[in-house]
XYZ file of C-alpha atoms in Angstrom:
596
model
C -65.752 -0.048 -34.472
C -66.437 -3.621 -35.551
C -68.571 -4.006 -32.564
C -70.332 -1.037 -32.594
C -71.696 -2.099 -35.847
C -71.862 -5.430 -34.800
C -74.680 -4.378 -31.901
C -76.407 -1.977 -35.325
C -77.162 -5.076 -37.322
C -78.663 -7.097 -33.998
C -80.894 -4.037 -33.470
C -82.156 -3.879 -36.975
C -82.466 -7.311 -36.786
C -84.963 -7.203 -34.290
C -86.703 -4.457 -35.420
C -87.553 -6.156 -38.945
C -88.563 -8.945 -37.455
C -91.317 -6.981 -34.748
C -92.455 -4.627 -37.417
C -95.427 -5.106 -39.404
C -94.311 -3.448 -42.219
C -92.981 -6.686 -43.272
C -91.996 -5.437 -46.861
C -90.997 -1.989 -46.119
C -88.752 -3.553 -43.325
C -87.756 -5.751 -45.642
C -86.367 -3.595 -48.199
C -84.514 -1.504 -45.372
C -82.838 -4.570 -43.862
C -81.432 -5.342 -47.324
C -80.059 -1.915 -47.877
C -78.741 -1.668 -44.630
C -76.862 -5.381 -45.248
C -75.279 -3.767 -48.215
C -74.082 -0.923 -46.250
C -72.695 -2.757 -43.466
C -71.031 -5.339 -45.677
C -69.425 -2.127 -47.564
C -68.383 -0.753 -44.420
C -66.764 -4.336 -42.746
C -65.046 -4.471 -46.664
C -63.909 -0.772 -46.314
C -62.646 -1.400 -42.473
C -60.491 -4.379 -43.877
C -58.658 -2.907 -46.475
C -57.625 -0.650 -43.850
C -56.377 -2.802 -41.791
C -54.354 -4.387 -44.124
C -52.975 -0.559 -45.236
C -52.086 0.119 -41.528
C -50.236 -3.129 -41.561
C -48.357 -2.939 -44.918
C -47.319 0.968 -43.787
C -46.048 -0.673 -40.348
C -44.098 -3.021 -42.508
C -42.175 -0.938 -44.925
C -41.770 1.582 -41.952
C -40.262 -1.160 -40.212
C -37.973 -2.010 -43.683
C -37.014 1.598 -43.645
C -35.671 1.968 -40.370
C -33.861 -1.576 -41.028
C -32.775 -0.196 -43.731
C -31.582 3.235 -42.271
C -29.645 1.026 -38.982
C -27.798 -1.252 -41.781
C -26.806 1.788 -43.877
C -26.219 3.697 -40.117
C -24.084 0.644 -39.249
C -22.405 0.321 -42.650
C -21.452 4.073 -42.149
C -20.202 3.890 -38.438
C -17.751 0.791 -39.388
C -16.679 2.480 -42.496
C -16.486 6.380 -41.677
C -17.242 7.005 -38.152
C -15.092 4.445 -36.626
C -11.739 5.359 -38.544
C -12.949 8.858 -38.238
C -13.282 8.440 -34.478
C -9.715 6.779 -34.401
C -8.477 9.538 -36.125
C -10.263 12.360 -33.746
C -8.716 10.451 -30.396
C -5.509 10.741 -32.291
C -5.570 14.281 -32.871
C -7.107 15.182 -29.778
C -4.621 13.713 -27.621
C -1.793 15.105 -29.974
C -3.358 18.738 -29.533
C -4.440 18.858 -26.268
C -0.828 18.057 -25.363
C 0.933 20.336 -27.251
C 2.150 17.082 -29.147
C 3.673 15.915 -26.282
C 1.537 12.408 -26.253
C 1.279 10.203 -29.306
C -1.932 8.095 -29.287
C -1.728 4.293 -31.461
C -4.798 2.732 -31.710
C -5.914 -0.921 -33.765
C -9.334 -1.133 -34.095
C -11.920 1.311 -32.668
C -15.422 0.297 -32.840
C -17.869 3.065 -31.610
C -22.045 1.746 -31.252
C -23.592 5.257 -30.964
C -27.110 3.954 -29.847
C -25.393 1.184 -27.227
C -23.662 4.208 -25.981
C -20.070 2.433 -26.245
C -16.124 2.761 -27.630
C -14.664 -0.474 -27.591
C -10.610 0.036 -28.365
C -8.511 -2.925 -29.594
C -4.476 -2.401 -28.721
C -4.141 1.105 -27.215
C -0.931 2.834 -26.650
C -0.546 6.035 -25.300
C 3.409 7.581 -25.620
C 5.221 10.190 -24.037
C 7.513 12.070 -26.495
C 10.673 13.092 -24.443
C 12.449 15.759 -27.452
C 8.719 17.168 -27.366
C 8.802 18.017 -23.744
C 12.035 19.139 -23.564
C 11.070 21.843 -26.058
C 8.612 22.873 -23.673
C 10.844 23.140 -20.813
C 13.220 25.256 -22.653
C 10.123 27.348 -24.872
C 6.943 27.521 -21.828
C 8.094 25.275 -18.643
C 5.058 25.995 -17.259
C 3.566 23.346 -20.494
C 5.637 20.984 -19.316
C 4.538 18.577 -16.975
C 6.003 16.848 -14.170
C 5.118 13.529 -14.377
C 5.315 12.096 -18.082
C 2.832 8.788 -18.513
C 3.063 6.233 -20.753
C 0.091 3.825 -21.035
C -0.318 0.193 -23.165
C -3.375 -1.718 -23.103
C -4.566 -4.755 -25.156
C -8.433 -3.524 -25.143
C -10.133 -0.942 -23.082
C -14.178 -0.894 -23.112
C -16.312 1.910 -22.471
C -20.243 1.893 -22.032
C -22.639 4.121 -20.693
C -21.364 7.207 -22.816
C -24.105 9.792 -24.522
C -22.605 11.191 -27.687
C -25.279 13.842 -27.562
C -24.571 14.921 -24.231
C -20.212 14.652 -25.243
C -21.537 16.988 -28.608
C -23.338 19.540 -26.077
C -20.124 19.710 -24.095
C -21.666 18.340 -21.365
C -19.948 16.804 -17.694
C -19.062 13.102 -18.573
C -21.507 10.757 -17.047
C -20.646 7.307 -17.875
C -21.009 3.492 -17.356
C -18.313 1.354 -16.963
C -14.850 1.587 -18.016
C -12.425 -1.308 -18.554
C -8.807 -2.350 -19.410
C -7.211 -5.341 -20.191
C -3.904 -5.903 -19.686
C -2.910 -2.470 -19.041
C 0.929 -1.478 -18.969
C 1.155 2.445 -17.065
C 4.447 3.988 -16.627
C 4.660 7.349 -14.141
C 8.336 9.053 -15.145
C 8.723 12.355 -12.616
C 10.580 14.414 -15.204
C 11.244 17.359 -12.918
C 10.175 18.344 -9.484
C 6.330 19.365 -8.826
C 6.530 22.678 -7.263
C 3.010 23.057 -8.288
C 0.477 23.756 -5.077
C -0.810 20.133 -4.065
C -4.511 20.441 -4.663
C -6.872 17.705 -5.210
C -7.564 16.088 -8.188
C -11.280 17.383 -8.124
C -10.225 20.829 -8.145
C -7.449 20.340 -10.846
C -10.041 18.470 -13.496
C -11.141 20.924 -16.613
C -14.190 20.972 -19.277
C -15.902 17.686 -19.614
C -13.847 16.033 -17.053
C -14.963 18.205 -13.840
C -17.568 16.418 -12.186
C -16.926 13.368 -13.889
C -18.697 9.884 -12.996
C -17.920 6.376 -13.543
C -20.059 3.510 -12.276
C -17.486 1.020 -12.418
C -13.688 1.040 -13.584
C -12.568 -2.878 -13.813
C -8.459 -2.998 -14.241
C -7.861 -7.067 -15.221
C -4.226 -8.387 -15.169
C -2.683 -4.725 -15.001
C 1.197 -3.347 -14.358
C 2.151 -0.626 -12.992
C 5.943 1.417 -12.524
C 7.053 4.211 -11.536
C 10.439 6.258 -11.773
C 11.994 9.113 -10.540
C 14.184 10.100 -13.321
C 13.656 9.786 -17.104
C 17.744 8.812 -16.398
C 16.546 5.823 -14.289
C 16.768 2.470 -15.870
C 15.596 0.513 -12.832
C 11.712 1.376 -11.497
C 11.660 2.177 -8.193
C 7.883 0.490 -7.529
C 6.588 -1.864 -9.746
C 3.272 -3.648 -9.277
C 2.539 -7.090 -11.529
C -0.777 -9.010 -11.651
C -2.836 -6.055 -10.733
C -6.572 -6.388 -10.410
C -9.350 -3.913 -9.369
C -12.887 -2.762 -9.016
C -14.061 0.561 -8.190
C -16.963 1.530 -7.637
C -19.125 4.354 -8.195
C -16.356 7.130 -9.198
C -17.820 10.831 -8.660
C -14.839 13.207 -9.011
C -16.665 16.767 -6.822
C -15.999 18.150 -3.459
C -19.238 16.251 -2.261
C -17.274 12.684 -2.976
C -13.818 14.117 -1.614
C -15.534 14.771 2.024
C -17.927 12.124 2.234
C -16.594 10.317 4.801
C -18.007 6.969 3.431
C -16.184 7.459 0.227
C -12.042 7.118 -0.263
C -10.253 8.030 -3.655
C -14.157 9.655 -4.662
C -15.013 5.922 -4.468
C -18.081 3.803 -2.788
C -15.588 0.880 -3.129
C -12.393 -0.317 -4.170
C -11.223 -3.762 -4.446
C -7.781 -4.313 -5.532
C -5.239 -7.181 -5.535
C -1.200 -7.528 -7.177
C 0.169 -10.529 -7.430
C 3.822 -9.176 -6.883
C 4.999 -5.639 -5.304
C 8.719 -4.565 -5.597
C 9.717 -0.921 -3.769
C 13.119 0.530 -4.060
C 13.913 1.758 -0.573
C 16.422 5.894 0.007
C 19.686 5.647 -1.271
C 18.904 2.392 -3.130
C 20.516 0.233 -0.223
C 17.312 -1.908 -0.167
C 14.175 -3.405 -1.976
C 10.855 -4.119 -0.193
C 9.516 -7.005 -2.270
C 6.212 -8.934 -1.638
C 4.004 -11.772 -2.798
C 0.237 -11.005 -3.119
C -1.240 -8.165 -1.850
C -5.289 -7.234 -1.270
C -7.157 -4.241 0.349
C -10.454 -3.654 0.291
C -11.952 -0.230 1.592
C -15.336 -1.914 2.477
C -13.719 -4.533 4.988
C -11.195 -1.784 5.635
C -8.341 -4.836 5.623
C -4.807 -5.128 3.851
C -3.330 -8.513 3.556
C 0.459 -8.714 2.353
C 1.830 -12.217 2.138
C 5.810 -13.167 1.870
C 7.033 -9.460 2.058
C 11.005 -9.185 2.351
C 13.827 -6.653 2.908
C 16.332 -7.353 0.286
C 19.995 -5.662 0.496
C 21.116 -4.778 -3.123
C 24.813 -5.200 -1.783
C 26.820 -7.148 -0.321
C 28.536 -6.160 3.286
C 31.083 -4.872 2.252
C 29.454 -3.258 -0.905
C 27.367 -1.834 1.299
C 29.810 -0.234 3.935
C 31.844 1.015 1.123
C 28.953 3.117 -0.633
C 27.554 4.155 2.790
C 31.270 5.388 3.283
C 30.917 3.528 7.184
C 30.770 1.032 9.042
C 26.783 0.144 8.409
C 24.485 -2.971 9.331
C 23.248 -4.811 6.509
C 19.822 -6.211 7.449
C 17.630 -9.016 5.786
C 13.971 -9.474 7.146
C 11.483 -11.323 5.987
C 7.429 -11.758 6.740
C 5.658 -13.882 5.901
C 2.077 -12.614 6.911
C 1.346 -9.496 7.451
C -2.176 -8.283 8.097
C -3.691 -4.498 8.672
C -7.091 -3.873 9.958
C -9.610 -0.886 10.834
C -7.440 1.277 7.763
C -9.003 3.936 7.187
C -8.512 4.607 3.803
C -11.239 7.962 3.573
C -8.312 9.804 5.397
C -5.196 8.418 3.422
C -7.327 10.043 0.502
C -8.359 13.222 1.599
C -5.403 14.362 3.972
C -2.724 11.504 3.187
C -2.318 10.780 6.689
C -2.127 6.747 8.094
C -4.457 5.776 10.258
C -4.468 2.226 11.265
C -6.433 0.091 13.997
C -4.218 -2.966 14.014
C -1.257 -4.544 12.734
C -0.495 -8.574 12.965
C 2.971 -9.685 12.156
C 3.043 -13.520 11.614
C 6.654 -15.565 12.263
C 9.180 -12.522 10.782
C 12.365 -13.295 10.696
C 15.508 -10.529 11.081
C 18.928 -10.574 9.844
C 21.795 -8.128 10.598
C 25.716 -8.117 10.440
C 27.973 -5.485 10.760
C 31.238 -4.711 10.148
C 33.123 -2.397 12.535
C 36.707 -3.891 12.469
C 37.430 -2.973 8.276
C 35.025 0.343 7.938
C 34.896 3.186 10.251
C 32.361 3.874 12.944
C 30.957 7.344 12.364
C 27.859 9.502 11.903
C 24.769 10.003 14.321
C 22.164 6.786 15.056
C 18.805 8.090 15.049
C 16.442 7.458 18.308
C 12.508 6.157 17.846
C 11.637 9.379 18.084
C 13.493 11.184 15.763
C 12.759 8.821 12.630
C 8.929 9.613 13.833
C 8.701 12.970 14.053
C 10.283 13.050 10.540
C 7.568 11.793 8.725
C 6.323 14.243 6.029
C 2.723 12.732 6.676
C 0.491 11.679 9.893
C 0.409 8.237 11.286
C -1.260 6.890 13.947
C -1.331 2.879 14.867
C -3.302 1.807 17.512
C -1.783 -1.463 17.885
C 0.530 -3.640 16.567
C 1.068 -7.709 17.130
C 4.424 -9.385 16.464
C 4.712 -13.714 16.779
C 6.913 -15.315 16.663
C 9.801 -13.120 15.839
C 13.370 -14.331 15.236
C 16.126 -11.922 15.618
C 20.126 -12.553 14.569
C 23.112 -9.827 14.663
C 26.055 -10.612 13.637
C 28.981 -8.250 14.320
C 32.721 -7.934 14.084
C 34.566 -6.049 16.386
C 37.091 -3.515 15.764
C 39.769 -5.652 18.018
C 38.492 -9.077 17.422
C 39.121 -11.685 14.645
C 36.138 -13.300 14.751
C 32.441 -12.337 14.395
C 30.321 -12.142 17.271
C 27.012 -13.503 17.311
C 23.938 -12.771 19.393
C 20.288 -14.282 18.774
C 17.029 -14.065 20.258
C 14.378 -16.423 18.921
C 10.246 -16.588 19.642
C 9.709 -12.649 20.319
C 6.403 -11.906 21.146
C 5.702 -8.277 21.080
C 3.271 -5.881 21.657
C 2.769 -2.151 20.483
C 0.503 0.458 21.460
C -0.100 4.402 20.423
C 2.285 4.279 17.503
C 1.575 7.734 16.346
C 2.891 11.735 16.162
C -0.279 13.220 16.564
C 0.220 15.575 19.627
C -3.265 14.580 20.542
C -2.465 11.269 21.516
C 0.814 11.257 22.475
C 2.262 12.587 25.482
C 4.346 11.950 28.595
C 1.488 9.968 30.317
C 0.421 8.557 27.375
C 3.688 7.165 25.619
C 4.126 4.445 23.049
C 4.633 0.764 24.929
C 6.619 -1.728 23.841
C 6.175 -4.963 25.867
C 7.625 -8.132 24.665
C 9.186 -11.450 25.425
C 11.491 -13.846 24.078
C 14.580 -16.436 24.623
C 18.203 -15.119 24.379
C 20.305 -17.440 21.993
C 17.168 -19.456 22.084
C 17.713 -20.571 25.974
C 17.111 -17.649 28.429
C 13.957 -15.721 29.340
C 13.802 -12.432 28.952
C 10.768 -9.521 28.908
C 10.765 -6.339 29.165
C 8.385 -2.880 29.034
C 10.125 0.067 26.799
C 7.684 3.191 26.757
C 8.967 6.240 24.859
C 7.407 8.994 24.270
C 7.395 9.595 20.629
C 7.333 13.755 20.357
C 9.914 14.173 23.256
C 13.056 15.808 21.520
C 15.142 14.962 24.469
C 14.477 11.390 23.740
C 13.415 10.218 26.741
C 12.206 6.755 27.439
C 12.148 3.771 30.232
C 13.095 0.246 29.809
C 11.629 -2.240 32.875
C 12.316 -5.778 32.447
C 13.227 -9.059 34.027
C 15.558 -12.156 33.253
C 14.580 -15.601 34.149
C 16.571 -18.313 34.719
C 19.474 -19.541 32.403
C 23.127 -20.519 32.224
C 25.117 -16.858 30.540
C 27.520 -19.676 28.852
C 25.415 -19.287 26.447
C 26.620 -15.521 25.420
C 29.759 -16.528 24.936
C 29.464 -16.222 20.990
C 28.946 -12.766 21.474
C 30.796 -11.894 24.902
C 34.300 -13.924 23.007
C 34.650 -11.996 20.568
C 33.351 -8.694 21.394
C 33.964 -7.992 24.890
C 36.994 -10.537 25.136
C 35.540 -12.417 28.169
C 34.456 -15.814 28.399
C 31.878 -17.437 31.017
C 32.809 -21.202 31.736
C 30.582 -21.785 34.601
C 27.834 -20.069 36.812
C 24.137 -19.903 36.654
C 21.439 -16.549 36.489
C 18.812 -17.637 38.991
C 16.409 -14.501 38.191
C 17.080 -10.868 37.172
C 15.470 -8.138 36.757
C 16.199 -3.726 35.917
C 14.897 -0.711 35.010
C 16.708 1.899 33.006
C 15.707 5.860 32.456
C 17.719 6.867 28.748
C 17.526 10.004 27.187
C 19.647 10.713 23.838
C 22.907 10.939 25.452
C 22.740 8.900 28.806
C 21.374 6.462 30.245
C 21.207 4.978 34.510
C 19.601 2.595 36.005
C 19.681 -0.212 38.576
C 20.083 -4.093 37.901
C 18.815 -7.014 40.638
C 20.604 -10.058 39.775
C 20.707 -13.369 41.647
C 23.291 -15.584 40.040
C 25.593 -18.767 41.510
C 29.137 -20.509 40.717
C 30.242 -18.023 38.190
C 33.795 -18.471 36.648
C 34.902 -15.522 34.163
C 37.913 -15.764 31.872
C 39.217 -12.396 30.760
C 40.316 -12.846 27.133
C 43.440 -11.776 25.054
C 42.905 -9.284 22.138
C 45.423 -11.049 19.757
C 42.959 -13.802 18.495
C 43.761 -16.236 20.753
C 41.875 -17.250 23.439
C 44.915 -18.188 25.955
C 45.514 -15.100 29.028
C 48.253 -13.013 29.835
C 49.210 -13.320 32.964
C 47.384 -9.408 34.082
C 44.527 -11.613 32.624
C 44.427 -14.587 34.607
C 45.191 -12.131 37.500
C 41.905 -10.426 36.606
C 39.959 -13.522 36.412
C 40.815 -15.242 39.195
C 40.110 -11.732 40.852
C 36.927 -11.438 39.243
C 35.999 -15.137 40.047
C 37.194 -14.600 43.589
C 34.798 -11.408 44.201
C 31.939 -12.799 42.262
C 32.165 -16.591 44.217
C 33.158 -15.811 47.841
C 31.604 -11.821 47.750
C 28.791 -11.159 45.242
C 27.048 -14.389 44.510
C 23.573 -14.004 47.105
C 23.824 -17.531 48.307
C 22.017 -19.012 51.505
C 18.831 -16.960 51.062
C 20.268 -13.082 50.077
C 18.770 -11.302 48.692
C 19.570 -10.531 45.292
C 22.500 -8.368 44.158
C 21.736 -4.723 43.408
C 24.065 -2.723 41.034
C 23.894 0.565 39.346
C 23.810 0.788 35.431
C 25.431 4.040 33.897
C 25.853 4.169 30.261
C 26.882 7.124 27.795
C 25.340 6.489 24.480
C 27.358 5.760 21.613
C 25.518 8.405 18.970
C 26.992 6.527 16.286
C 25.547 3.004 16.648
C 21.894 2.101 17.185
C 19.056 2.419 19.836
C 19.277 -1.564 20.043
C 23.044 -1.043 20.267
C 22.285 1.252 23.606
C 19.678 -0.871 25.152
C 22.242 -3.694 24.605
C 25.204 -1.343 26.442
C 22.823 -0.921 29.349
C 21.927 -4.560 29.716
C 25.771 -5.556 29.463
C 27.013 -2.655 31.660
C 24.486 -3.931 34.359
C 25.617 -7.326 33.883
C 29.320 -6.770 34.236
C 29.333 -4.830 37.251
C 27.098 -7.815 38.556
C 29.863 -10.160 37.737
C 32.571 -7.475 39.037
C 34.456 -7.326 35.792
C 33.118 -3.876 34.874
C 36.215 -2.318 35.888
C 38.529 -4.928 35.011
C 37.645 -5.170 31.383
């Protein structure tokens, strides 16, 4: 406007000073310099009124945010306290108590900011529901502490019109969850998208952030002890949609983009509380599709004894221990959505296994399960493609029934391999078995490998064992051939050896090529001495006689071929019957089979 009249004055201006008129013009130019003058005086006392209304408008909305902020901290935020309160209490038929501290609530940032939140389950209360409505009662009970949980992103007008929750990012500190199952679920499993209600179907999270968390769970409200228990528990996830869209996207798991998680300790009560699976740190992401578990352990909650006596049987009492243990290619879309384990590979770094036995104080009894039927028990799918052990050190200890001392047998530097780990009847079948092919040195000295391939599904049980023995001096079984089989090898050496065994769950035959030299057996007393009868020394010098002058393939034999028949012994284990084959093969090699 100030231009326009700007350019008016120029052109009268001009046309005053080309006119000859000169005192007309005159008289004009002066009334039109009064005008203008009025209007440039009238345009800047409106400016200045624009401004000044700008400026209290400004003070009033100042005014209005203090008074809105004054209100919030004094009203809305105990009022809001007092609404989550009540809310929880009703929604749960009272059975959850909600304790808050502080809850500060910015309604244009869109956030709830909660300072020491506990959420408590109220036992007496669900009890009455059992007896009153079971149907009100819930299975699982939860009880929740956290020292501040922060939540952004929310719309109050959208929460007032009832509408699904879309949200920003939720967080807890230092939370504390407790899962109690208070009673069996015998509720259809359905998933959690189709079990949300209200505002909560359809929900979406950008980001839940869980820092320094615990989390335990128990079976019984009876049980003092948790039987899992997670410490130092950190995670991100990412991009939460709870719909049927997210549950069968297949680049989504848990209705997640991603999930990064980490515990600093894990601790898992095994059945019949015989055992705890402990671990150090633990991380998985679903975006590298990788678990790492580091110092993970097998801990026996009794002693031997204490354990044989609660099992009610003679029962070995194992300790194992790994130190790395590494999973790869998980895919953790189809542990969500069907709850089925599906792994590419396994690594097992330097484990270390522990067993003794005691079959001399506590009766032998009850029925061993084979690979295959521990596998096709599993309530759930699994399939592993492959699994690496190094450096595996194995030691059973056992004592006899008739001996006095305990027998020992170790095999140290296993190398293992394991393919088509699975009970999907897709991939496994009588042409395409599980293989087992490792190696390793018995009692630390002698070569061994062998080939086991079983298939998994067979209910017969049926699998093959093909191996081969290199060379070594079988003085060095003598810790567990002493004391168990009552036989003692002072001299002799196994050149090479090698059989192949066809079991199925109650027999087992097979053939054994050994090639051995200078063997001298002692047959051993039973009475804890390690002196002969004389039937004894008969047998031995028998034995060494047949297995010196006869059986040993000397001057370029070939090796000695002998049959191996064993009936399994249901009640001990399928390492217990591989062992019986291997020994039964062995002693009719040596020609003590018989004489035993």
């Amino acid at each position: 406007m100030l231009d326009t009249l700007g350019l008016a004055v120029e052109g009268l201006l001009f046309f005053e000073k080309g006119s000859g008129h000169a005192q007309q013009n005159g008289k004009i130019s002066a009334f039109l310099r009064r005008r203008v003058a009025n209007i440039f005086l009238v345009e800047q006392l409106s400016t200045k009124s624009i401004v000044k209304k700008w400026f209290w408008a400004m003070v009033a909305v100042a005014a209005l945010l203090l008074l809105a902020v004054v209100w919030v901290r004094v009203y809305l935020d105990p009022w809001a306290e007092k609404k989550l309160a009540e809310e929880v209490r009703s929604k749960s038929n009272g059975e959850y108590l909600l304790k808050t501290g502080s809850v500060d609530v910015s309604l244009l940032a869109g956030t709830v900011t909660i300072d020491s939140l506990e959420l408590a389950h109220q036992p007496a209360v669900w009890e009455r529901l059992q007896k009153s409505n079971p149907a009100q009662a819930k299975a699982m009970a939860i009880d929740l502490q956290a020292t501040r949980v922060n939540l952004t992103g929310l719309s109050f007008l959208d929460l007032l019109q009832k509408k699904p929750l879309r949200l920003g990012n939720l967080q807890l500190d230092h939370p504390n969850l407790v899962l109690t199952q208070m009673k069996p679920d015998t509720s259809q499993p359905k998933p959690l998208h189709e079990k949300l209600t209200g505002q909560l179907k359809g929900i979406i999270l950008q980001k839940i952030v869980i820092n320094n968390g615990r989390l335990r769970y128990k079976s019984s409200p009876r049980q003092k002890a948790s039987e899992v228990e997670l410490t130092g528990l950190k995670a991100t996830a990412y991009h939460l949609q709870v719909d049927s869209a997210s549950f069968q996207d297949l680049s989504r798991a848990f209705y997640c983009q991603k999930i990064e998680a980490s515990a600093a300790t894990t601790n898992l009560m095994l059945p019949q509380q015989y055992y705890r699976l402990k671990t150090g740190a633990v991380a998985l992401s679903t975006t590298t599709k990788q678990v790492k578990v580091q110092q993970a352990a097998l801990v026996p909650l009794l002693g031997p004894k204490a354990l044989a006596r609660k099992a009610g049987r003679a029962i070995a009492r194992f300790n194992i221990t790994v130190p790395v243990l590494r999973f790869s290619k998980v895919q953790f879309g189809t542990l969500s959505r069907y709850g089925n384990v599906q792994v590419g590979g396994v690594q097992v770094l330097n484990p270390s296994l522990r067993a003794y036995m005691d079959c001399k104080n506590f009766p032998i009894k009850g029925v061993q399960p084979l690979p295959q039927d521990l596998v096709q028990k599993l309530p759930f799918g699994l399939t592993i493609k492959r699994v690496a052990i190094r450096s595996l050190d194995v030691r059973y200890e056992e004592l006899a029934p008739e001996a006095t001392q305990t027998g020992t047998l170790f095999v140290r530097n296993i190398i293992a391999q394991i393919s088509n780990l699975t009970n999907d009847k897709n991939l496994m079948t009588q042409k395409r078995p599980a293989v087992v092919k490792a190696t390793g040195l018995i009692m630390g000295k002698a070569y061994m490998a062998a080939t086991v391939k079983l298939n998994l599904l067979d209910p017969q049980g049926r699998h093959t064992i093909v191996g081969r023995i290199g060379p070594g001096n079988p003085a060095v079984l003598n810790q567990m051939l002493e004391p168990i089989l009552h036989m003692s090898v002072k001299s002799g050496e196994i050149k090479k050896g090698s059989f192949q065994v066809s079991l199925n769950r109650t027999s087992a035959k097979g053939i054994m090529l050994i090639q051995y030299d200078g063997f001298k057996v002692d047959l051993l007393s039973k009475d804890g001495e390690k002196r002969q009868s004389l039937g004894k020394k008969l047998l031995s010098f028998a034995a060494n006689k047949m297995v010196i002058d006869s059986d040993s393939p000397s001057n370029g034999k070939e090796p000695a071929q002998v049959p191996i028949q064993v009936a399994r012994r249901s009640d001990r284990s399928i390492l217990t019957y591989w062992k019986d084959c291997l020994a039964d093969g062995a002693l009719h090699a040596l020609g003590v089979s018989s004489m035993k």
